[in-house]
Coordinates of C-alpha atoms in Angstrom, one line a residue:
X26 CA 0.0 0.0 0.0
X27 CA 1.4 3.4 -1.0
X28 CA 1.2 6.1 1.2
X29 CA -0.3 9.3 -0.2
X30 CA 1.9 12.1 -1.1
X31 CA 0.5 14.7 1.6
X32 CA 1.8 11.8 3.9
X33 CA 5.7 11.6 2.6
X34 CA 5.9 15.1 3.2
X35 CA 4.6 15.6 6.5
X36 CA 6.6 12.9 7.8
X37 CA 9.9 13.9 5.3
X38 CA 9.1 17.5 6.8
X39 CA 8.7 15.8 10.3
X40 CA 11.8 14.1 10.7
X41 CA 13.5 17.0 9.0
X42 CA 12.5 19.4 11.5
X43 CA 13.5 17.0 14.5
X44 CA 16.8 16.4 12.9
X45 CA 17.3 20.3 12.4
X46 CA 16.3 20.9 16.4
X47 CA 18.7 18.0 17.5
X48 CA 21.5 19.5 15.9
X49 CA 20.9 23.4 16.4
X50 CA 20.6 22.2 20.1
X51 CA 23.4 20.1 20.4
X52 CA 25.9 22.4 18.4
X53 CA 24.6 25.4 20.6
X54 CA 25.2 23.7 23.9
X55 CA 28.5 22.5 22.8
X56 CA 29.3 26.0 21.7
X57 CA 27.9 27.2 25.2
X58 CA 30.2 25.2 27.2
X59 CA 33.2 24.7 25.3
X60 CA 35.8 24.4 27.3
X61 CA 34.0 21.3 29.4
X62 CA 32.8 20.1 25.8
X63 CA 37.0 20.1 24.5
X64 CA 37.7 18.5 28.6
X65 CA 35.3 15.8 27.7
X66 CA 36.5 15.0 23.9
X67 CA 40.2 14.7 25.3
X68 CA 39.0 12.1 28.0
X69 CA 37.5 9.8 25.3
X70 CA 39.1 7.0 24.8
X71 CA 38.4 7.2 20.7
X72 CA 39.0 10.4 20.0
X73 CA 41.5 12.0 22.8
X74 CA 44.4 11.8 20.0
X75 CA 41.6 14.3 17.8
X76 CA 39.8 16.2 20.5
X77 CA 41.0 19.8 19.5
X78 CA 40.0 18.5 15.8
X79 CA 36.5 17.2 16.8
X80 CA 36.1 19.8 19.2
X81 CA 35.6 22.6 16.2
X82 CA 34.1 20.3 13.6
X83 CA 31.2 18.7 15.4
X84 CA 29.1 21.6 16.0
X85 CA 29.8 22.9 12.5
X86 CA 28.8 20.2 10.9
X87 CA 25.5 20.0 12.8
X88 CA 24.7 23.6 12.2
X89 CA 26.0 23.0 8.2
X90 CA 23.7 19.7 8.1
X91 CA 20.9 21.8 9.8
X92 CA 20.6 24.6 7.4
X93 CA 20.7 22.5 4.2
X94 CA 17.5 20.2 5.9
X95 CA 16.0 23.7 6.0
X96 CA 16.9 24.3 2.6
X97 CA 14.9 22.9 -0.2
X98 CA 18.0 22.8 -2.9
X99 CA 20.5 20.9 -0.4
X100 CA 17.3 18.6 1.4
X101 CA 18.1 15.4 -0.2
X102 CA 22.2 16.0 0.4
X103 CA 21.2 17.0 3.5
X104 CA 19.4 14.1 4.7
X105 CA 21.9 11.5 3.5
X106 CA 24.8 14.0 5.3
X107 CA 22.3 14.0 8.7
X108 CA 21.9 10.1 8.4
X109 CA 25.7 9.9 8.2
X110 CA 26.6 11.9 11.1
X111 CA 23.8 9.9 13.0
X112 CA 25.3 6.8 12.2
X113 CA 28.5 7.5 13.6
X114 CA 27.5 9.2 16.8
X115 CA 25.3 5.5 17.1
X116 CA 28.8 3.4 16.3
X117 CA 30.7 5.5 18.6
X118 CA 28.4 4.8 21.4
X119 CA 28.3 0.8 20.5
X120 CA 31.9 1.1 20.2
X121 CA 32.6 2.6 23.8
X122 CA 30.2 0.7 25.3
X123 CA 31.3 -3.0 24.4
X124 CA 34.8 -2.1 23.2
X125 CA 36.1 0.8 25.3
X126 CA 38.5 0.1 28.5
X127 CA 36.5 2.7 30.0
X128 CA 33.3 5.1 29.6
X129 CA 33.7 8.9 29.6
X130 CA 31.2 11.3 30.5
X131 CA 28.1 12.0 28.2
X132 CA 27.9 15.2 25.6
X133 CA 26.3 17.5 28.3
X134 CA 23.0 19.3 28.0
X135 CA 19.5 17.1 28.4
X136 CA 20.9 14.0 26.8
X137 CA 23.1 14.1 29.6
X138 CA 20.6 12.5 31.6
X139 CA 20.3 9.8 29.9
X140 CA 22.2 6.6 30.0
X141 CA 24.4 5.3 27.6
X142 CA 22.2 2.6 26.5
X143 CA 19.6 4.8 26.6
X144 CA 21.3 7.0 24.3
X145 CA 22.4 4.3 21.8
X146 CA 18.5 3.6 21.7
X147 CA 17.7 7.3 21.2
X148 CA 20.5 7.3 18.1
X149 CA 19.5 4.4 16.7
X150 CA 15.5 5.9 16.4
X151 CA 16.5 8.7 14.9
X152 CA 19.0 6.7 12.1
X153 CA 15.7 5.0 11.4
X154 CA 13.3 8.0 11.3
X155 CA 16.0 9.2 8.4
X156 CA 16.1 6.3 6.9
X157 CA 12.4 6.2 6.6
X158 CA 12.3 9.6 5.6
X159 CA 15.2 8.7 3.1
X160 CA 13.1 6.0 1.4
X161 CA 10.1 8.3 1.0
X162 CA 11.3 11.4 -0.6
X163 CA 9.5 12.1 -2.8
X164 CA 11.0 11.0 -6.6
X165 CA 10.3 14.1 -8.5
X166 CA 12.6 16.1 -6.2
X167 CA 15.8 14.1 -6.6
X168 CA 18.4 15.4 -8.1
X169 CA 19.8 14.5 -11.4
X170 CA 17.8 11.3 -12.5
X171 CA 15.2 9.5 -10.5
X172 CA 16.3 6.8 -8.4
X173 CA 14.9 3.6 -8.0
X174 CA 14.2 1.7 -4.3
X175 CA 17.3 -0.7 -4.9
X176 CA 20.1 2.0 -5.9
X177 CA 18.5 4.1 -2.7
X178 CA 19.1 1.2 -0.9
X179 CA 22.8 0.8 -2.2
X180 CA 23.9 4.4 -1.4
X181 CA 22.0 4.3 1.8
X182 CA 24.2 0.9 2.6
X183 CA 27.3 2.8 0.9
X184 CA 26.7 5.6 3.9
X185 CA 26.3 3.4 6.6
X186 CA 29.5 1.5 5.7
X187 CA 31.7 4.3 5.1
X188 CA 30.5 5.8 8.4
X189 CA 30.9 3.0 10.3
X190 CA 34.8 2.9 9.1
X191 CA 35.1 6.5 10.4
X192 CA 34.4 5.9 14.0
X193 CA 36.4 2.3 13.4
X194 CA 39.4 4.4 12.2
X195 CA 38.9 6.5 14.8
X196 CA 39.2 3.4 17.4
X197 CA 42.0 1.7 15.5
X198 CA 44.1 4.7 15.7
X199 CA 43.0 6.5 19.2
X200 CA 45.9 7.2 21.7
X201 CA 44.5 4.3 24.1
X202 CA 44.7 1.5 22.2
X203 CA 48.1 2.5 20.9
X204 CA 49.3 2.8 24.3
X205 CA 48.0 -1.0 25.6
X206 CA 50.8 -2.2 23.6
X207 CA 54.0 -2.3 25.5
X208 CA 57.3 -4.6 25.1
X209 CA 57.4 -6.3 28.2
X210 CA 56.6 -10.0 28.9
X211 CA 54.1 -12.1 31.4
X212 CA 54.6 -15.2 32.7
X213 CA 51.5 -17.7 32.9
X214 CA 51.7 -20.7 34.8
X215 CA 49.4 -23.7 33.1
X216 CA 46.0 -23.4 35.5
X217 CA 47.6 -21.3 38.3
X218 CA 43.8 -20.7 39.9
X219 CA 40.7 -23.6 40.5
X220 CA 37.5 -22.5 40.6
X221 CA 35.8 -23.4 43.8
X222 CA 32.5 -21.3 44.1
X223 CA 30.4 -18.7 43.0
X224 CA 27.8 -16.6 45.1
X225 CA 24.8 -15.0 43.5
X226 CA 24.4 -12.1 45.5
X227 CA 21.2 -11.0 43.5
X228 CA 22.1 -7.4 43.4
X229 CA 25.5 -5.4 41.6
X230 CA 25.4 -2.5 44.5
X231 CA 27.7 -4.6 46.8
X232 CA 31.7 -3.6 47.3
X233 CA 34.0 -5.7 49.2
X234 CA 34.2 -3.7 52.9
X235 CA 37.1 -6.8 54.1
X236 CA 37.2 -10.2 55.1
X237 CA 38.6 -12.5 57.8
X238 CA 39.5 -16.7 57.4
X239 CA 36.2 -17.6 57.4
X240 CA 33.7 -14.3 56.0
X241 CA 34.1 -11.7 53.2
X242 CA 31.9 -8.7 54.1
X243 CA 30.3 -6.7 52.1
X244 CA 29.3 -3.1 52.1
X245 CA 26.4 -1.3 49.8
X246 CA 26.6 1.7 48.2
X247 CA 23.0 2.0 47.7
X248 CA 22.2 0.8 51.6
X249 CA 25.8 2.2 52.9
X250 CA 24.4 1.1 56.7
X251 CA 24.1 -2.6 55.9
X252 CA 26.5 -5.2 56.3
X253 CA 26.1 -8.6 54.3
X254 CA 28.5 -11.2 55.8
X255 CA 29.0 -14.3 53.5
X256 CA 30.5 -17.3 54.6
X257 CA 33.7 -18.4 52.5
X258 CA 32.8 -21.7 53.2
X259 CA 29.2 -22.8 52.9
X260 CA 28.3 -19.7 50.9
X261 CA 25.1 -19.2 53.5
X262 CA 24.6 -14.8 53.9
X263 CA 23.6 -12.8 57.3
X264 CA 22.6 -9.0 57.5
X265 CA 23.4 -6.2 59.9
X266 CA 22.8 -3.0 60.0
X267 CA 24.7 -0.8 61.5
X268 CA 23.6 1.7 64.7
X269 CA 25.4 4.7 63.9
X270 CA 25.0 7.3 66.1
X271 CA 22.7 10.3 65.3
X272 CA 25.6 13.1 64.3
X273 CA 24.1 15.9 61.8
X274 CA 26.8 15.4 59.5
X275 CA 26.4 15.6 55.6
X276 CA 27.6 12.2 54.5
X277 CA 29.0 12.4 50.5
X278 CA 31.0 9.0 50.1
X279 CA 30.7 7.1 53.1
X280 CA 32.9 3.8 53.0
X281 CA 32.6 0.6 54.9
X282 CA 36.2 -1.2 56.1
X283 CA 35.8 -4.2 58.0
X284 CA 39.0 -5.4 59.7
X285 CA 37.7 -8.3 62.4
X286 CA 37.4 -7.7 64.8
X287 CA 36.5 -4.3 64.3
X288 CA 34.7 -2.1 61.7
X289 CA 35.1 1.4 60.7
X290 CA 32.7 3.5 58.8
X291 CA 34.6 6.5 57.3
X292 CA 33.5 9.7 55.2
X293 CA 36.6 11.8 54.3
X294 CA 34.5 14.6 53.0
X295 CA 32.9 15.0 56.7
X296 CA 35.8 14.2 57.6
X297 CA 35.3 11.3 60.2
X298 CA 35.6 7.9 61.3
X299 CA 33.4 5.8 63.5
X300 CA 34.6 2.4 65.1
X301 CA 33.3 -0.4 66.5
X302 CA 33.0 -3.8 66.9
X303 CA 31.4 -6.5 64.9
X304 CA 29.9 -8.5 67.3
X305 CA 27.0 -6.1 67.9
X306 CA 27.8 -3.6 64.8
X307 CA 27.2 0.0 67.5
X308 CA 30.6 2.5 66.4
X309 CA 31.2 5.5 68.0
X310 CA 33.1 8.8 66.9
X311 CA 36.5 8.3 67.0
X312 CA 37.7 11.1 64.6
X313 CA 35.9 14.5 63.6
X314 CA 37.8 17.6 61.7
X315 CA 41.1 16.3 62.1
X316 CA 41.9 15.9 58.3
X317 CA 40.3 16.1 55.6
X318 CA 40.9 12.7 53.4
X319 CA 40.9 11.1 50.0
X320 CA 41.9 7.6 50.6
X321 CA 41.7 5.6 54.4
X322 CA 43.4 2.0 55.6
X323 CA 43.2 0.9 59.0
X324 CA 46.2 -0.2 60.8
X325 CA 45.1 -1.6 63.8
X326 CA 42.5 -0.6 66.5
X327 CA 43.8 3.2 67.5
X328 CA 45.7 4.0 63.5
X329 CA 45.0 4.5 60.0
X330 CA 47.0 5.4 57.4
X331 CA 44.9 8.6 54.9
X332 CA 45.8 9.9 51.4
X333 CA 45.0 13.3 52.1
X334 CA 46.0 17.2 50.2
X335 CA 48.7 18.6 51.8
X336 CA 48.3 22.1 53.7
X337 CA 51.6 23.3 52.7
X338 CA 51.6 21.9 49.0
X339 CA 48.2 21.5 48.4
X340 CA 49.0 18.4 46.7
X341 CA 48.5 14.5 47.8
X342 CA 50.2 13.7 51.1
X343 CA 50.5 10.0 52.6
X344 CA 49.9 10.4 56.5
X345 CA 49.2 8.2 59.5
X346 CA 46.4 9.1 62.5
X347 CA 46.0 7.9 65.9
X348 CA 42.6 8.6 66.4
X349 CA 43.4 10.2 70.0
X350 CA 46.5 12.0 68.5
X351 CA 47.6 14.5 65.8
X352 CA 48.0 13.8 62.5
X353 CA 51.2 12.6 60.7
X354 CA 52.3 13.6 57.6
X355 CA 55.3 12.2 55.3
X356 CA 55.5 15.2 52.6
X357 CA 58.1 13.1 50.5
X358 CA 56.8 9.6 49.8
X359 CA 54.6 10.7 47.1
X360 CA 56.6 11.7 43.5
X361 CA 55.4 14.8 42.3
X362 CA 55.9 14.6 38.3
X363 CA 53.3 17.0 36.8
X364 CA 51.0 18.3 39.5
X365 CA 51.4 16.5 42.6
X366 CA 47.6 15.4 42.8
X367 CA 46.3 13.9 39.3
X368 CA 49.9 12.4 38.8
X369 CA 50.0 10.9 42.4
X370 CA 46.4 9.3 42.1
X371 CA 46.5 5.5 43.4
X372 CA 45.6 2.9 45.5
X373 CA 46.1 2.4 49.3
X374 CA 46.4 -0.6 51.3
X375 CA 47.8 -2.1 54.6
X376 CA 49.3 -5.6 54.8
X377 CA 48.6 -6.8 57.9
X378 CA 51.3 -9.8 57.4
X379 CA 54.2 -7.9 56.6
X380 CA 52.9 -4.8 58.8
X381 CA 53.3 -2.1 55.8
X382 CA 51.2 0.0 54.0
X383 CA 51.6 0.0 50.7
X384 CA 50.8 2.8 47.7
X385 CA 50.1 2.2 43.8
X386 CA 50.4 4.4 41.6
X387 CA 47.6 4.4 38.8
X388 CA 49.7 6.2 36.0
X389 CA 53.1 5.0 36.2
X390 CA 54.8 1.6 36.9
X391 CA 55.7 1.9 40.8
X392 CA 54.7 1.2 44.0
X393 CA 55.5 2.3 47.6
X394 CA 56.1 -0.3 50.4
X395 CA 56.3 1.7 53.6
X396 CA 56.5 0.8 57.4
X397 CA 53.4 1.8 59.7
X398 CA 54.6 5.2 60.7
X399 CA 55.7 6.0 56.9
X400 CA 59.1 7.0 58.0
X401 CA 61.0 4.3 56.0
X402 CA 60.5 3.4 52.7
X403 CA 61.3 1.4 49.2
X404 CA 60.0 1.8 45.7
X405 CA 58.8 -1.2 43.9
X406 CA 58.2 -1.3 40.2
X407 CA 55.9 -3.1 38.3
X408 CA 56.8 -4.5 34.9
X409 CA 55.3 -2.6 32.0
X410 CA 57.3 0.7 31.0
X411 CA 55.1 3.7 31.9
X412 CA 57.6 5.3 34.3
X413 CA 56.1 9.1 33.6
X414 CA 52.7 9.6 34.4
X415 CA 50.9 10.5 30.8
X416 CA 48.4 13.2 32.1
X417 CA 47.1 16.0 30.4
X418 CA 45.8 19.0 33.1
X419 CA 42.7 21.6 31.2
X420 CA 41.6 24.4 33.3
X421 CA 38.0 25.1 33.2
X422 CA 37.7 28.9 34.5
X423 CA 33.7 28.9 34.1
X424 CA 33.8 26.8 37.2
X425 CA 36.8 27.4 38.6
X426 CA 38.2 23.8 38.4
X427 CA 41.4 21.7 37.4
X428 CA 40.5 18.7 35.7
X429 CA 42.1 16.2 33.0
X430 CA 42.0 17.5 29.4
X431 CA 42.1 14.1 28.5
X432 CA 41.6 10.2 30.1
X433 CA 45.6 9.0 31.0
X434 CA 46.9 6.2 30.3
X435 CA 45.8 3.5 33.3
X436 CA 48.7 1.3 33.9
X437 CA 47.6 0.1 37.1
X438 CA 43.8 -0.2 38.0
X439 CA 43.0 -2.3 41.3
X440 CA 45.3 -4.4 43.8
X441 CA 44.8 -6.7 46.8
X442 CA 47.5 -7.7 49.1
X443 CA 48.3 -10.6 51.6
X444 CA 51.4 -12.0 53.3
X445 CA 54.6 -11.7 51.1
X446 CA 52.5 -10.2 47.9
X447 CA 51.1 -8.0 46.2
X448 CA 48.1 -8.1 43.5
X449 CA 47.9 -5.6 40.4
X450 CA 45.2 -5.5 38.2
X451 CA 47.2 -4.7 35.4
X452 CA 45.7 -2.2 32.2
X453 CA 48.6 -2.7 29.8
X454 CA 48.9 -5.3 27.4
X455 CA 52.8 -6.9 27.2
X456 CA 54.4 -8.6 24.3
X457 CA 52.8 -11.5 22.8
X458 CA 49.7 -12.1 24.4
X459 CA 46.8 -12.5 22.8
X460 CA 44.6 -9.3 22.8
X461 CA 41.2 -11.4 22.7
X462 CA 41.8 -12.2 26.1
X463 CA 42.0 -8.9 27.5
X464 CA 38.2 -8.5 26.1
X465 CA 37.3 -11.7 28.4
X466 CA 39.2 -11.7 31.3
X467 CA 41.1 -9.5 33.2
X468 CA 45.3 -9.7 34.0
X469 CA 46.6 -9.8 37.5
X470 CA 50.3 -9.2 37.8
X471 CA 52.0 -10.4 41.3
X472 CA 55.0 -9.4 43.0
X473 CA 56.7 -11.0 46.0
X474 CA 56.9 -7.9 48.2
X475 CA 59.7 -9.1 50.5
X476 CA 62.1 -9.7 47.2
X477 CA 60.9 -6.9 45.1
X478 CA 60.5 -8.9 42.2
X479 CA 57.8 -9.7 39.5
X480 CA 56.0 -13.7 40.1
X481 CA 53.9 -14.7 37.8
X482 CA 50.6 -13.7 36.7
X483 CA 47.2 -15.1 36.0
X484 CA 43.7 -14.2 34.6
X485 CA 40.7 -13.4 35.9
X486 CA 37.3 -14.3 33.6
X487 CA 34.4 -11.8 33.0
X488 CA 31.3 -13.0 34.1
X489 CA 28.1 -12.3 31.9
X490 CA 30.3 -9.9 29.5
X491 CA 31.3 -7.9 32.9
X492 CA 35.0 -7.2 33.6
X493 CA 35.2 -7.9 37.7
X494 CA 34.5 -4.4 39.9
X495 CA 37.1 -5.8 42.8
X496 CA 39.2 -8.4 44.2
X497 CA 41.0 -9.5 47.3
X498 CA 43.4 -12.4 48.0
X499 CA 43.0 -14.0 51.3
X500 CA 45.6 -16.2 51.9
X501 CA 45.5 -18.6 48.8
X502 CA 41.9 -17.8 47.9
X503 CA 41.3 -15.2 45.4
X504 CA 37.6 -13.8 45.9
X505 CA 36.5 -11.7 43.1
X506 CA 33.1 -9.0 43.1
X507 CA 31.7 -9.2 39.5
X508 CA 28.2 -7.5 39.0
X509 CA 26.0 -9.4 41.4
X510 CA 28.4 -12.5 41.2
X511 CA 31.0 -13.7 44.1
X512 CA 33.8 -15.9 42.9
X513 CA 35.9 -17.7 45.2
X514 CA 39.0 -19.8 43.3
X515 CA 42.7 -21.4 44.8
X516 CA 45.7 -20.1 44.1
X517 CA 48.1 -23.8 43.3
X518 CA 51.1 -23.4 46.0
X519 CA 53.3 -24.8 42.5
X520 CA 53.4 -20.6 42.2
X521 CA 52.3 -19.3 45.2
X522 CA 53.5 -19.6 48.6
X523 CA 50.5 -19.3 51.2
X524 CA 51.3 -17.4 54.5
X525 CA 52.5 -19.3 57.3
X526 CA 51.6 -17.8 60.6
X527 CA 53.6 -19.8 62.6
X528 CA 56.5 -18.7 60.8
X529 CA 58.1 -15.7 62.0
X530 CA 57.2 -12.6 60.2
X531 CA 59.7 -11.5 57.4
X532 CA 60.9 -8.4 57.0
X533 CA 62.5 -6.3 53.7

């Protein structure tokens, strides 16, 4: 049944005018906010190598694709350049959403609120309300000769393909995925993990809080006052929640840490810490407005070691507290390279075996290994090549902020400790491994802590197409937070030597 001509044209003119109100909208707010639009480009993973580039095109082209839908001459050209551009904002989502390490911010302005799925499904309508629109313009206004369905079929197919290979380009040649490459070898053991269980928690809102010999327990960030407590062993769950006292403070990124036989609920932003114990789950106030802190591990009962910004320096500072004393601050373990706070970003743990606290860098290929007062102290290295940190620093004056003109290069992305080791999720590929695994599993470097040298390393599968969210080692089990999935496998001793308590403690 053909559709009357009155009909083509309304919805030609339809799609047309939601095309040319997309674009005038989304140039303009681009245009509005610039500098956070050019911020944003630079912290793609695709297209931080061309940001500056894409930056000025983008909105051109909309408002260049907008004024020939508006005109009748350029229409036709116009709608095949609009279906184009559509196209590749589409593959660029799909492509950072199942191909990307990581996933930037969205383009700003009302799509903003959306989600990126949400957004692929709003691209992909309006690729097909083109399309349509394509398919019924009208025959006696195309140029040159009429076309028949078929050939509008075969340049509509032509369009999608070369768009497609724009964006793919794009990927093949973006700054990240030259950068995973690096020459520097792994060594897998054959099977150096079993799998022993796997707990379905039913929710993906859980984050490991800590763990003893027999429970892992987990915190919530969408219920941060309830404890789950899951037994390694029998894989059977109990709840707590916990009594906190009634304090009028405005919590912003409260954090759970369970070391047995106490538990500590912390809020650096506040800043405070509450303690308690986890027989009956009731802290009290144990810190209030004594620093100010990014990062918090718990030494034992009365100390903690913080990440926090330095008065002096304003930059990061590794410091110890006693909760009835003053703070601590060690001004020189952290290795200012760029700016002393974006360059010094990392990870902080305590080994409770060795008695050290330890610091990863996320940028650069080092780690700190430092007593429990932090003054004494050795550099470890892990084994890829990134020894400067790769960051790029934009200034946004509209708000007054500091922030990364584009995403860094990751070296290091989570780690676990226990007795003699340390555990690095690793984010760069090393000589001849096979780069299909790195989109199914993820690579976890170790590193004998009391030798200061590289081990071995081993993999740790997706689960349901998700890359895990955490890990921790306890002992020889390595228990692994993916989605709504716990995974609990054995480390073989052929590679890995299990702490011995009833050995006497070793020392660097």
């Amino acid at each position: 049944m053909k559709l009357p001509a009155t009909i083509k044209t309304i919805i030609i003119e339809t799609v047309c005018l939601l095309y040319v109100l997309l674009f005038v909208y989304a140039a303009l707010n681009k245009l509005l906010d610039f500098e956070n639009f050019q911020v944003q480009l630079g912290q793609s993973p695709l297209l931080s190598t061309f940001a500056e580039l894409v930056s000025y095109t983008v909105p051109a082209v909309e408002f260049i694709i907008a004024f020939m839908l508006l005109t009748v001459r350029l229409r036709y050209a116009g709608m095949y350049a609009a279906f184009s551009l559509m196209v590749m904002f589409t593959a660029y989502i799909f492509i950072m959403l199942h191909f990307s390490p990581f996933v930037p911010c969205s383009c700003g302005g009302v799509l903003e609120k959306l989600s990126w799925n949400q957004h692929l499904i709003f691209n992909i309508v309006f690729v097909v309300l083109m399309l349509i629109a394509i398919l019924l313009y009208r025959t006696n206004e195309l140029p040159a000769r009429t076309l028949n369905f078929k050939e509008r079929l075969t340049r509509i197919g032509v369009t999608m393909i070369f768009s497609v290979t724009v964006v793919t380009v794009f990927f093949l040649l973006s700054e990240d995925t030259i950068h995973r490459s690096n020459n520097f070898t792994r060594r897998f053991p054959h099977h150096p993990t079993t799998f022993k269980s796997e707990i379905d928690l039913q929710y993906d809102s859980y984050y490991i809080a800590g763990y003893d010999d027999e429970y892992v327990y987990l915190g919530n960030s969408t219920a941060p006052l309830t404890v789950t407590m899951v037994n390694i062993a029998h894989q059977n769950k109990k709840q707590f929640v916990i009594q906190l006292p009634k304090y009028k403070f405005s919590y912003t990124a409260p954090r759970l840490l369970v070391k047995p036989p106490y538990f500590y609920f912390a809020d650096g932003t506040v800043p405070c810490i509450f303690r308690g114990s986890i027989s009956d789950w009731k802290p009290s106030l144990v810190l209030h407005k004594k620093a100010y802190f990014s990062l918090i591990a718990p030494v034992n009962v009365n100390k903690a070691a913080l990440r926090v910004i330095g008065s002096k320096t304003h930059e990061n500072v590794l410091a110890t507290i006693a909760y009835t004393d003053s703070l601590h601050l060690n001004y020189t373990i952290l290795e200012k390279q760029i700016d002393g706070v974006f360059d010094t970003d990392g990870m902080l743990l305590y080994n409770a075996q060795l008695d050290k606290i330890l610091y990863t860098y996320y940028y650069r290929n080092e780690f700190i290994i430092a007593n429990d007062s932090l003054n004494s102290y050795s550099i470890g290295h892990t084994i890829d090549t990134t020894t400067q940190a790769q960051i790029k620093l934009a200034k946004i004056d509209s708000k007054k902020i500091t922030t990364l003109a584009k995403q860094p290069v990751i070296v290091n992305k989570k780690t676990a400790t226990y007795g003699n080791y340390l555990f690095v999720n690793a984010a760069l590929i090393g000589k001849f491994e096979p780069k299909d695994m790195w989109k199914k599993a993820s690579i976890i470097d170790v590193y004998d802590l009391v030798k200061n040298t590289y081990a071995f390393s081993f993999y740790i599968y997706d689960k349901g197409g998700e890359k895990m969210s955490e890990f921790i080692i306890s002992n020889d089990l390595v228990i692994v937070l993916t989605g709504k999935y716990l995974t609990i496998s054995k480390l073989r001793s052929d590679y890995y030597v299990p702490w011995n308590p009833k050995k006497p403690k070793q020392t660097k």
